[in-house]
């Protein structure tokens, strides 16, 4: 059992000429994988009614809900690939962002989610890609719940639900710019007919992406144990049949699609997708009911609820279905080649960097990595979203806007220790070169690349981004995250980026800028600007207008630009604002924390354990925090002025 992913495009009217052009105009589409059950669920909701009897489980954020039990296509388990060091929730979001990336979603697109459940992925993808998503579902309870959750996050005006069977959709032909399905179409009684209906409502030349449940090539239909596992999966999840990857692949072609690419994303998942269900290796409160003790308690609890009428007739049978489903999923997943991951000898490389080089940025890197992890940047935040989650989404958004494709060669300008580099490389399956002028950060970044197995595909180059050591037209895409603000001349910096970027390709950037609310004659505004510049080693914080004009002067065509901080539901500067927010990493910014930190750094510098100048750097960082928070509160500074710019084709 796996999450089989594929991308396919609907042939446009000009498909013949497009084939002659070797598919250059073909839209990108991706299909998914089954890699992890939505765990961390801590709330049971009342069983569904009538034929859709089942159990709905949701997490504390009402996000990524699992629907399992009786009924048909409305009931599904969401699975996905989990990376090392990644939380279950983070992996789910990345899995959803990946769909948007492969479909090449753009702001304003009209998108269809086939078999949407209560809309967890719908909301995540809509907010991530700035699109309007319609969720198709045949269950009234789930639609009601989904609409309430849409209202809660302010998506009730742009996203909606439609009650209908996905075998007979109530939409005109050619209605949507993109269509996706996440582990839902496996419930279709006829895969070809289901895909044909999706083909009908999709606009010509556009793409459909799907994560399918499938039996892999390792499945032996004559093996009784394999047969039993397949039956458990089908019975426990209300599936007419778990089709093979080959059957799904053939069905989508019979429906009329051109398959752009396909892959079993579970095959190379660093962490087994079924781990949260495997109580022999993993324990969680949500997984406790799958243990022997948990099953006994659950069985009798459901039996009691059914007896007193608090659960509908048939609930106990549904609970037994769920146990069968879990057993089948775990056993099916174990037949994939995960033993190679667990069986091989793992060398635990410990990075030893206690001896810091006597340079400013060496010390700053240690402070930053302590407070911010591997990604030294801010992010606009959604309600209910953690800081690490918001930073990952912020990085995924760059990949989406650049339209990154597997195998592309990408440049990260001013990459730090490579946190975003690693995240984007794994997310988009690209090869990324990080450009950095600091030896310590490069050494640290290379060690972290080795740790996650990216040392063969991603690398660092020590150089000044004003004079890059790359030939003209070297990269398929270039991005910079809060780095080019350090350039002494923004036009010259952007011109150098323009030079190394291939014609027709794009450059995306998050810039630190003063907004239109900044008054250069206001003394308080001047003081805040000076604090930001001094505390962050910046020659000057430019205005959004100056940056926009500079990128045009460099030769780029600006596709779109926006201050992403302007409408952030949660203030981007919140982690630095100790008057509203407390964390251990932010403790050093409080009055008590500053006193302790100052004297600790002073003592370390005195005994030689911290380099000369450490106390001065610590004071700089405090000034920087003050300036950033005050600038953010007064809305005169933004840390995320975004623009996407294209280098024109040679013939234009």
PDB file of C-alpha atoms in Angstrom, residues 38-44 57-60 285-287:
ATOM      1  CA  UNK A  38      -2.691  12.004  10.197  1.00  0.00           C
ATOM      2  CA  UNK A  39      -1.757  11.374  13.799  1.00  0.00           C
ATOM      3  CA  UNK A  40      -1.587  13.674  16.817  1.00  0.00           C
ATOM      4  CA  UNK A  41      -5.370  13.601  16.808  1.00  0.00           C
ATOM      5  CA  UNK A  42      -6.757  14.283  20.259  1.00  0.00           C
ATOM      6  CA  UNK A  43     -10.482  14.702  19.774  1.00  0.00           C
ATOM      7  CA  UNK A  44     -13.173  12.207  18.901  1.00  0.00           C
ATOM      8  CA  UNK A  57     -10.746  12.480  14.214  1.00  0.00           C
ATOM      9  CA  UNK A  58      -9.264  15.958  14.215  1.00  0.00           C
ATOM     10  CA  UNK A  59      -6.239  17.575  15.829  1.00  0.00           C
ATOM     11  CA  UNK A  60      -6.304  20.556  18.147  1.00  0.00           C
ATOM     12  CA  UNK A 285      -1.930   9.186  22.573  1.00  0.00           C
ATOM     13  CA  UNK A 286      -3.671   9.076  19.209  1.00  0.00           C
ATOM     14  CA  UNK A 287      -2.063   5.707  18.458  1.00  0.00           C
TER      15      UNK A 287
END
